[in-house]
Amino acid sequence: MNSFTSFVTEIPFSYYSLPFCMPQEGVNDSAMNLLGELLMGDKIKNYPYRFKMYTNETKIFLCQTKPLLGDEVKLLKKRIDEMYQVNLILDNLPATWYIRREGFSLRWTGYPVGIKVQDVYYVINHLKFTVLVHKYEETNVARVIGTGDRAEVIPTVGKSGSEKPKYMIVGFEVVPCSIQHNAESLQNLKMRDLTRYEELDKEAQAQMNEELSGWKLVVGDVFRAPRNPSLLCVMVGNGVQILGMAVVTILFAALGFMSPASRGTLITGMLFFYMILGIAAGYVAVRMWRTIFCGDHKGWVSVSWRVACFFPGIAFFILTTLNFLLWGSHSTGAIPFSLFVILILLWFCISVPLTLVGGYFGARAPHIEYPVRTNQIPREIPAQRYPSWLLVLGAGTLPFGTLFIELFFIMSSIWMGRVYYVFGFLFIVLTLLVVVCAEVSLVLTYMHLCVEDWKWWWKSFFASGSVAIYIFLYSINYLVFDLKSLSGPVSATLYLGYSLFMVLAIMLATGTVGFLSSFWFVHYLFSSVKLD
């Protein structure tokens, strides 16, 4: 008997820490090796059951435990809730439990301590074993008695071949059962007096199967509209616009159409591509908005206006505030008032009309139909073991790991006057960032659905968009340890203001990648699987 374990807590416990039957000769520890079993938390002990080779046995009554105390009942229920498995070992082979449902065979190592069905706890108190053996065909083969350090080898040379054939164990299967006994009828029973057994309740097995596919339970809520749906659509539209601008600009620079030697070419190209891609921003935002509201086309003009003003408005506010600091310092880096007027005219005369045109096409395009219907009453989300937003914030570490080295060279070229030429490598890093953001958001969305959390919309956005938090922390680290010559509160405020503007754009771009990939995944998942 090894320690019983759970994939929910990953904390092993001794089998005899629960009120189970103990061997008549007492509990003995098996010899273990330090680096293997001890470090893995294995505690192998003897077990009350006895097996005879190639002998079928039934009617075995093991023992009857004393009445359980209140603390023992609570501990037993806790171990059942935590899905602990009992791990039996016969001839160094683990006990295996097979469940066959709908043509599939599920394999479990060990068997559960108990099962919970509709707030009722059932303890596994009866076991049906099947030992698979293989016959030795060779003669004059040494017999091995026992296993491990206690094995004894007995040579058979010189003995006649009329001995009984030898067998080796090749499989160890178990079927756990739960039987309601009459305590009074068991008082006079001794060992090998129990004759009945029955399998686990079908509902209990169905419940354990549902643990493997909990996402099916939220089929009626997975496409329920999120909170602040218009804001989500606006941020996704701006993210498409920013991401498209970054991809086209870096690609053109990598192909040599924009050289860093030509001053201002990159900034001019970024502004031009950003304004042109307002069509894509309006189209995506309005079509997503119509999809959330099941094809309703009213209000698409308002959504388009918000897309055209959301990120540019925040950028205008940040840059204006920083520009006042530069004017107060009489710096040549301050943007002239005439240039401000030109930027506003470009914004309202080119970017806004193109965004409205994109919204018009998005309103005329067919909305994406959901593969399942949404229930009128939302399903209650069960209590989670860990806060979901903690996982969302931690997910940003993986995308950050793909670009933090390249981020140092970009920061150095911006703040230390170094020329940046490796746009081809930057395009590869950007591609990897998009792929990792999509994968992280997709995996986290699936994890939330499996625990019956159907509020995946915003979480899928911020799962990949949280990389911006780590980039901003890296910017602070760069300010403290690399920009040591930067002095004065005005300089630090300018640095942090521009960094905030940069991480806001990155959050919108990466969050959009995560949301769109998760939306495609959820739509594909529930449209490809046949649901009862």
mmCIF file of N, CA and C in Angstrom, residues 438-530:
data_model
loop_
_atom_site.group_PDB
_atom_site.id
_atom_site.type_symbol
_atom_site.label_atom_id
_atom_site.label_comp_id
_atom_site.label_asym_id
_atom_site.label_seq_id
_atom_site.Cartn_x
_atom_site.Cartn_y
_atom_site.Cartn_z
ATOM 1 N N ALA A 438 -1.877 34.265 -28.256
ATOM 2 C CA ALA A 438 -3.045 33.466 -28.636
ATOM 3 C C ALA A 438 -3.100 32.162 -27.858
ATOM 4 N N GLU A 439 -1.968 31.487 -27.707
ATOM 5 C CA GLU A 439 -1.952 30.214 -26.993
ATOM 6 C C GLU A 439 -2.267 30.388 -25.515
ATOM 7 N N VAL A 440 -1.685 31.400 -24.884
ATOM 8 C CA VAL A 440 -1.918 31.625 -23.455
ATOM 9 C C VAL A 440 -3.387 31.915 -23.192
ATOM 10 N N SER A 441 -3.968 32.799 -23.983
ATOM 11 C CA SER A 441 -5.366 33.148 -23.787
ATOM 12 C C SER A 441 -6.277 31.960 -24.067
ATOM 13 N N LEU A 442 -5.951 31.181 -25.070
ATOM 14 C CA LEU A 442 -6.776 30.022 -25.411
ATOM 15 C C LEU A 442 -6.751 28.977 -24.296
ATOM 16 N N VAL A 443 -5.567 28.690 -23.763
ATOM 17 C CA VAL A 443 -5.463 27.693 -22.692
ATOM 18 C C VAL A 443 -6.183 28.171 -21.438
ATOM 19 N N LEU A 444 -6.029 29.447 -21.100
ATOM 20 C CA LEU A 444 -6.675 29.962 -19.893
ATOM 21 C C LEU A 444 -8.194 29.978 -20.046
ATOM 22 N N THR A 445 -8.675 30.276 -21.249
ATOM 23 C CA THR A 445 -10.108 30.229 -21.487
ATOM 24 C C THR A 445 -10.644 28.818 -21.309
ATOM 25 N N TYR A 446 -9.939 27.841 -21.817
ATOM 26 C CA TYR A 446 -10.374 26.454 -21.655
ATOM 27 C C TYR A 446 -10.365 26.039 -20.186
ATOM 28 N N MET A 447 -9.380 26.495 -19.434
ATOM 29 C CA MET A 447 -9.328 26.187 -18.005
ATOM 30 C C MET A 447 -10.535 26.770 -17.278
ATOM 31 N N HIS A 448 -10.924 27.987 -17.627
ATOM 32 C CA HIS A 448 -12.079 28.603 -16.986
ATOM 33 C C HIS A 448 -13.367 27.860 -17.348
ATOM 34 N N LEU A 449 -13.488 27.442 -18.582
ATOM 35 C CA LEU A 449 -14.692 26.719 -18.983
ATOM 36 C C LEU A 449 -14.778 25.365 -18.286
ATOM 37 N N CYS A 450 -13.649 24.710 -18.063
ATOM 38 C CA CYS A 450 -13.659 23.401 -17.417
ATOM 39 C C CYS A 450 -14.096 23.479 -15.962
ATOM 40 N N VAL A 451 -13.890 24.617 -15.320
ATOM 41 C CA VAL A 451 -14.355 24.785 -13.936
ATOM 42 C C VAL A 451 -15.683 25.533 -13.893
ATOM 43 N N GLU A 452 -16.396 25.529 -15.033
ATOM 44 C CA GLU A 452 -17.751 26.088 -15.153
ATOM 45 C C GLU A 452 -17.791 27.599 -14.976
ATOM 46 N N ASP A 453 -16.697 28.264 -15.301
ATOM 47 C CA ASP A 453 -16.663 29.728 -15.277
ATOM 48 C C ASP A 453 -16.890 30.215 -16.700
ATOM 49 N N TRP A 454 -18.110 30.677 -16.993
ATOM 50 C CA TRP A 454 -18.458 31.066 -18.357
ATOM 51 C C TRP A 454 -18.160 32.534 -18.658
ATOM 52 N N LYS A 455 -17.643 33.270 -17.692
ATOM 53 C CA LYS A 455 -17.303 34.680 -17.919
ATOM 54 C C LYS A 455 -15.874 34.776 -18.456
ATOM 55 N N TRP A 456 -15.721 34.398 -19.712
ATOM 56 C CA TRP A 456 -14.389 34.309 -20.302
ATOM 57 C C TRP A 456 -14.061 35.514 -21.160
ATOM 58 N N TRP A 457 -14.965 36.381 -21.480
ATOM 59 C CA TRP A 457 -14.735 37.440 -22.466
ATOM 60 C C TRP A 457 -13.601 38.365 -22.052
ATOM 61 N N TRP A 458 -13.794 39.048 -20.930
ATOM 62 C CA TRP A 458 -12.768 39.994 -20.484
ATOM 63 C C TRP A 458 -11.499 39.277 -20.021
ATOM 64 N N LYS A 459 -11.662 38.099 -19.459
ATOM 65 C CA LYS A 459 -10.486 37.372 -18.976
ATOM 66 C C LYS A 459 -9.593 36.944 -20.131
ATOM 67 N N SER A 460 -10.190 36.576 -21.252
ATOM 68 C CA SER A 460 -9.372 36.223 -22.415
ATOM 69 C C SER A 460 -8.633 37.438 -22.956
ATOM 70 N N PHE A 461 -9.242 38.620 -22.824
ATOM 71 C CA PHE A 461 -8.579 39.844 -23.296
ATOM 72 C C PHE A 461 -7.377 40.184 -22.421
ATOM 73 N N PHE A 462 -7.585 40.164 -21.113
ATOM 74 C CA PHE A 462 -6.510 40.571 -20.208
ATOM 75 C C PHE A 462 -5.510 39.462 -19.924
ATOM 76 N N ALA A 463 -5.829 38.204 -20.278
ATOM 77 C CA ALA A 463 -4.855 37.130 -20.090
ATOM 78 C C ALA A 463 -3.596 37.382 -20.904
ATOM 79 N N SER A 464 -3.776 37.823 -22.146
ATOM 80 C CA SER A 464 -2.621 38.179 -22.975
ATOM 81 C C SER A 464 -2.278 39.658 -22.853
ATOM 82 N N GLY A 465 -3.292 40.496 -22.581
ATOM 83 C CA GLY A 465 -3.017 41.928 -22.435
ATOM 84 C C GLY A 465 -2.268 42.279 -21.173
ATOM 85 N N SER A 466 -2.242 41.360 -20.181
ATOM 86 C CA SER A 466 -1.510 41.649 -18.941
ATOM 87 C C SER A 466 -0.010 41.690 -19.135
ATOM 88 N N VAL A 467 0.468 41.329 -20.322
ATOM 89 C CA VAL A 467 1.903 41.485 -20.598
ATOM 90 C C VAL A 467 2.324 42.939 -20.482
ATOM 91 N N ALA A 468 1.375 43.869 -20.680
ATOM 92 C CA ALA A 468 1.686 45.298 -20.581
ATOM 93 C C ALA A 468 2.106 45.677 -19.164
ATOM 94 N N ILE A 469 1.550 44.985 -18.162
ATOM 95 C CA ILE A 469 1.942 45.280 -16.781
ATOM 96 C C ILE A 469 3.418 44.983 -16.568
ATOM 97 N N TYR A 470 3.885 43.869 -17.084
ATOM 98 C CA TYR A 470 5.281 43.479 -16.906
ATOM 99 C C TYR A 470 6.206 44.359 -17.738
ATOM 100 N N ILE A 471 5.730 44.829 -18.879
ATOM 101 C CA ILE A 471 6.535 45.767 -19.664
ATOM 102 C C ILE A 471 6.673 47.097 -18.932
ATOM 103 N N PHE A 472 5.595 47.539 -18.271
ATOM 104 C CA PHE A 472 5.682 48.786 -17.505
ATOM 105 C C PHE A 472 6.615 48.624 -16.303
ATOM 106 N N LEU A 473 6.559 47.467 -15.636
ATOM 107 C CA LEU A 473 7.503 47.220 -14.535
ATOM 108 C C LEU A 473 8.929 47.166 -15.047
ATOM 109 N N TYR A 474 9.126 46.597 -16.243
ATOM 110 C CA TYR A 474 10.461 46.591 -16.828
ATOM 111 C C TYR A 474 10.914 48.006 -17.152
ATOM 112 N N SER A 475 9.979 48.857 -17.571
ATOM 113 C CA SER A 475 10.328 50.251 -17.856
ATOM 114 C C SER A 475 10.790 50.966 -16.590
ATOM 115 N N ILE A 476 10.142 50.696 -15.471
ATOM 116 C CA ILE A 476 10.588 51.280 -14.209
ATOM 117 C C ILE A 476 11.964 50.758 -13.826
ATOM 118 N N ASN A 477 12.188 49.465 -14.032
ATOM 119 C CA ASN A 477 13.500 48.889 -13.757
ATOM 120 C C ASN A 477 14.574 49.520 -14.650
ATOM 121 N N TYR A 478 14.223 49.752 -15.910
ATOM 122 C CA TYR A 478 15.162 50.387 -16.834
ATOM 123 C C TYR A 478 15.475 51.819 -16.402
ATOM 124 N N LEU A 479 14.462 52.498 -15.882
ATOM 125 C CA LEU A 479 14.670 53.866 -15.408
ATOM 126 C C LEU A 479 15.609 53.910 -14.211
ATOM 127 N N VAL A 480 15.462 52.963 -13.299
ATOM 128 C CA VAL A 480 16.241 52.977 -12.062
ATOM 129 C C VAL A 480 17.672 52.521 -12.286
ATOM 130 N N PHE A 481 17.870 51.486 -13.083
ATOM 131 C CA PHE A 481 19.190 50.862 -13.176
ATOM 132 C C PHE A 481 19.954 51.204 -14.452
ATOM 133 N N ASP A 482 19.296 51.657 -15.513
ATOM 134 C CA ASP A 482 19.993 51.940 -16.773
ATOM 135 C C ASP A 482 20.042 53.426 -17.096
ATOM 136 N N LEU A 483 18.977 54.154 -16.779
ATOM 137 C CA LEU A 483 18.968 55.600 -17.052
ATOM 138 C C LEU A 483 19.389 56.365 -15.797
ATOM 139 N N LYS A 484 20.593 56.071 -15.315
ATOM 140 C CA LYS A 484 21.065 56.719 -14.099
ATOM 141 C C LYS A 484 21.364 58.194 -14.315
ATOM 142 N N SER A 485 21.654 58.572 -15.554
ATOM 143 C CA SER A 485 21.945 59.980 -15.833
ATOM 144 C C SER A 485 20.676 60.818 -15.895
ATOM 145 N N LEU A 486 19.508 60.179 -15.917
ATOM 146 C CA LEU A 486 18.257 60.915 -15.985
ATOM 147 C C LEU A 486 17.947 61.495 -14.610
ATOM 148 N N SER A 487 17.879 62.795 -14.528
ATOM 149 C CA SER A 487 17.700 63.454 -13.232
ATOM 150 C C SER A 487 16.542 64.440 -13.319
ATOM 151 N N GLY A 488 15.921 64.685 -12.177
ATOM 152 C CA GLY A 488 14.858 65.671 -12.110
ATOM 153 C C GLY A 488 13.496 65.043 -12.231
ATOM 154 N N PRO A 489 12.507 65.603 -11.538
ATOM 155 C CA PRO A 489 11.150 65.040 -11.615
ATOM 156 C C PRO A 489 10.509 65.203 -12.983
ATOM 157 N N VAL A 490 10.844 66.266 -13.711
ATOM 158 C CA VAL A 490 10.244 66.476 -15.033
ATOM 159 C C VAL A 490 10.699 65.386 -16.001
ATOM 160 N N SER A 491 11.989 65.058 -15.970
ATOM 161 C CA SER A 491 12.511 64.022 -16.861
ATOM 162 C C SER A 491 11.887 62.663 -16.548
ATOM 163 N N ALA A 492 11.798 62.339 -15.246
ATOM 164 C CA ALA A 492 11.198 61.065 -14.871
ATOM 165 C C ALA A 492 9.717 61.002 -15.254
ATOM 166 N N THR A 493 9.003 62.137 -15.107
ATOM 167 C CA THR A 493 7.588 62.168 -15.483
ATOM 168 C C THR A 493 7.415 61.979 -16.980
ATOM 169 N N LEU A 494 8.277 62.600 -17.774
ATOM 170 C CA LEU A 494 8.216 62.418 -19.225
ATOM 171 C C LEU A 494 8.460 60.963 -19.607
ATOM 172 N N TYR A 495 9.446 60.353 -18.954
ATOM 173 C CA TYR A 495 9.771 58.957 -19.258
ATOM 174 C C TYR A 495 8.594 58.048 -18.919
ATOM 175 N N LEU A 496 8.027 58.227 -17.734
ATOM 176 C CA LEU A 496 6.911 57.384 -17.319
ATOM 177 C C LEU A 496 5.664 57.641 -18.159
ATOM 178 N N GLY A 497 5.459 58.890 -18.580
ATOM 179 C CA GLY A 497 4.301 59.207 -19.418
ATOM 180 C C GLY A 497 4.391 58.533 -20.777
ATOM 181 N N TYR A 498 5.556 58.629 -21.411
ATOM 182 C CA TYR A 498 5.726 57.953 -22.698
ATOM 183 C C TYR A 498 5.661 56.429 -22.545
ATOM 184 N N SER A 499 6.184 55.909 -21.433
ATOM 185 C CA SER A 499 6.102 54.459 -21.189
ATOM 186 C C SER A 499 4.660 54.021 -21.009
ATOM 187 N N LEU A 500 3.864 54.825 -20.298
ATOM 188 C CA LEU A 500 2.455 54.505 -20.120
ATOM 189 C C LEU A 500 1.712 54.491 -21.449
ATOM 190 N N PHE A 501 2.028 55.444 -22.306
ATOM 191 C CA PHE A 501 1.430 55.480 -23.642
ATOM 192 C C PHE A 501 1.796 54.225 -24.441
ATOM 193 N N MET A 502 3.038 53.784 -24.319
ATOM 194 C CA MET A 502 3.502 52.605 -25.054
ATOM 195 C C MET A 502 2.820 51.339 -24.542
ATOM 196 N N VAL A 503 2.746 51.166 -23.219
ATOM 197 C CA VAL A 503 2.168 49.938 -22.680
ATOM 198 C C VAL A 503 0.657 49.892 -22.913
ATOM 199 N N LEU A 504 -0.004 51.058 -23.000
ATOM 200 C CA LEU A 504 -1.425 51.067 -23.324
ATOM 201 C C LEU A 504 -1.665 50.530 -24.729
ATOM 202 N N ALA A 505 -0.829 50.952 -25.663
ATOM 203 C CA ALA A 505 -0.956 50.445 -27.032
ATOM 204 C C ALA A 505 -0.659 48.950 -27.097
ATOM 205 N N ILE A 506 0.342 48.503 -26.340
ATOM 206 C CA ILE A 506 0.684 47.075 -26.324
ATOM 207 C C ILE A 506 -0.447 46.260 -25.701
ATOM 208 N N MET A 507 -1.062 46.773 -24.642
ATOM 209 C CA MET A 507 -2.163 46.056 -24.008
ATOM 210 C C MET A 507 -3.327 45.865 -24.967
ATOM 211 N N LEU A 508 -3.675 46.908 -25.710
ATOM 212 C CA LEU A 508 -4.783 46.794 -26.655
ATOM 213 C C LEU A 508 -4.460 45.800 -27.766
ATOM 214 N N ALA A 509 -3.219 45.820 -28.258
ATOM 215 C CA ALA A 509 -2.850 44.925 -29.355
ATOM 216 C C ALA A 509 -2.802 43.470 -28.899
ATOM 217 N N THR A 510 -2.100 43.205 -27.802
ATOM 218 C CA THR A 510 -1.981 41.815 -27.326
ATOM 219 C C THR A 510 -3.313 41.290 -26.787
ATOM 220 N N GLY A 511 -4.079 42.152 -26.112
ATOM 221 C CA GLY A 511 -5.389 41.724 -25.630
ATOM 222 C C GLY A 511 -6.328 41.356 -26.756
ATOM 223 N N THR A 512 -6.244 42.081 -27.853
ATOM 224 C CA THR A 512 -7.073 41.762 -29.017
ATOM 225 C C THR A 512 -6.720 40.407 -29.598
ATOM 226 N N VAL A 513 -5.431 40.112 -29.655
ATOM 227 C CA VAL A 513 -5.005 38.795 -30.152
ATOM 228 C C VAL A 513 -5.584 37.684 -29.277
ATOM 229 N N GLY A 514 -5.479 37.860 -27.954
ATOM 230 C CA GLY A 514 -6.000 36.843 -27.052
ATOM 231 C C GLY A 514 -7.506 36.689 -27.137
ATOM 232 N N PHE A 515 -8.220 37.801 -27.225
ATOM 233 C CA PHE A 515 -9.680 37.718 -27.278
ATOM 234 C C PHE A 515 -10.163 37.067 -28.571
ATOM 235 N N LEU A 516 -9.632 37.502 -29.705
ATOM 236 C CA LEU A 516 -10.096 36.948 -30.983
ATOM 237 C C LEU A 516 -9.763 35.473 -31.099
ATOM 238 N N SER A 517 -8.593 35.045 -30.619
ATOM 239 C CA SER A 517 -8.258 33.617 -30.662
ATOM 240 C C SER A 517 -9.160 32.815 -29.734
ATOM 241 N N SER A 518 -9.473 33.351 -28.554
ATOM 242 C CA SER A 518 -10.374 32.645 -27.634
ATOM 243 C C SER A 518 -11.788 32.582 -28.181
ATOM 244 N N PHE A 519 -12.240 33.672 -28.814
ATOM 245 C CA PHE A 519 -13.576 33.670 -29.403
ATOM 246 C C PHE A 519 -13.681 32.612 -30.499
ATOM 247 N N TRP A 520 -12.663 32.535 -31.346
ATOM 248 C CA TRP A 520 -12.666 31.513 -32.391
ATOM 249 C C TRP A 520 -12.648 30.118 -31.773
ATOM 250 N N PHE A 521 -11.868 29.926 -30.721
ATOM 251 C CA PHE A 521 -11.770 28.613 -30.086
ATOM 252 C C PHE A 521 -13.096 28.188 -29.455
ATOM 253 N N VAL A 522 -13.731 29.100 -28.713
ATOM 254 C CA VAL A 522 -15.000 28.767 -28.063
ATOM 255 C C VAL A 522 -16.080 28.473 -29.105
ATOM 256 N N HIS A 523 -16.123 29.290 -30.158
ATOM 257 C CA HIS A 523 -17.103 29.064 -31.221
ATOM 258 C C HIS A 523 -16.864 27.722 -31.908
ATOM 259 N N TYR A 524 -15.619 27.405 -32.179
ATOM 260 C CA TYR A 524 -15.293 26.133 -32.829
ATOM 261 C C TYR A 524 -15.573 24.953 -31.905
ATOM 262 N N LEU A 525 -15.282 25.113 -30.614
ATOM 263 C CA LEU A 525 -15.479 24.022 -29.664
ATOM 264 C C LEU A 525 -16.938 23.637 -29.542
ATOM 265 N N PHE A 526 -17.809 24.625 -29.394
ATOM 266 C CA PHE A 526 -19.214 24.322 -29.176
ATOM 267 C C PHE A 526 -19.980 24.072 -30.473
ATOM 268 N N SER A 527 -19.369 24.350 -31.599
ATOM 269 C CA SER A 527 -20.025 24.031 -32.872
ATOM 270 C C SER A 527 -19.579 22.696 -33.432
ATOM 271 N N SER A 528 -18.464 22.147 -32.930
ATOM 272 C CA SER A 528 -17.938 20.891 -33.458
ATOM 273 C C SER A 528 -18.305 19.689 -32.613
ATOM 274 N N VAL A 529 -18.728 19.913 -31.377
ATOM 275 C CA VAL A 529 -19.034 18.809 -30.478
ATOM 276 C C VAL A 529 -20.541 18.630 -30.389
ATOM 277 N N LYS A 530 -21.006 17.396 -30.526
ATOM 278 C CA LYS A 530 -22.428 17.104 -30.410
ATOM 279 C C LYS A 530 -22.800 17.049 -28.939
#
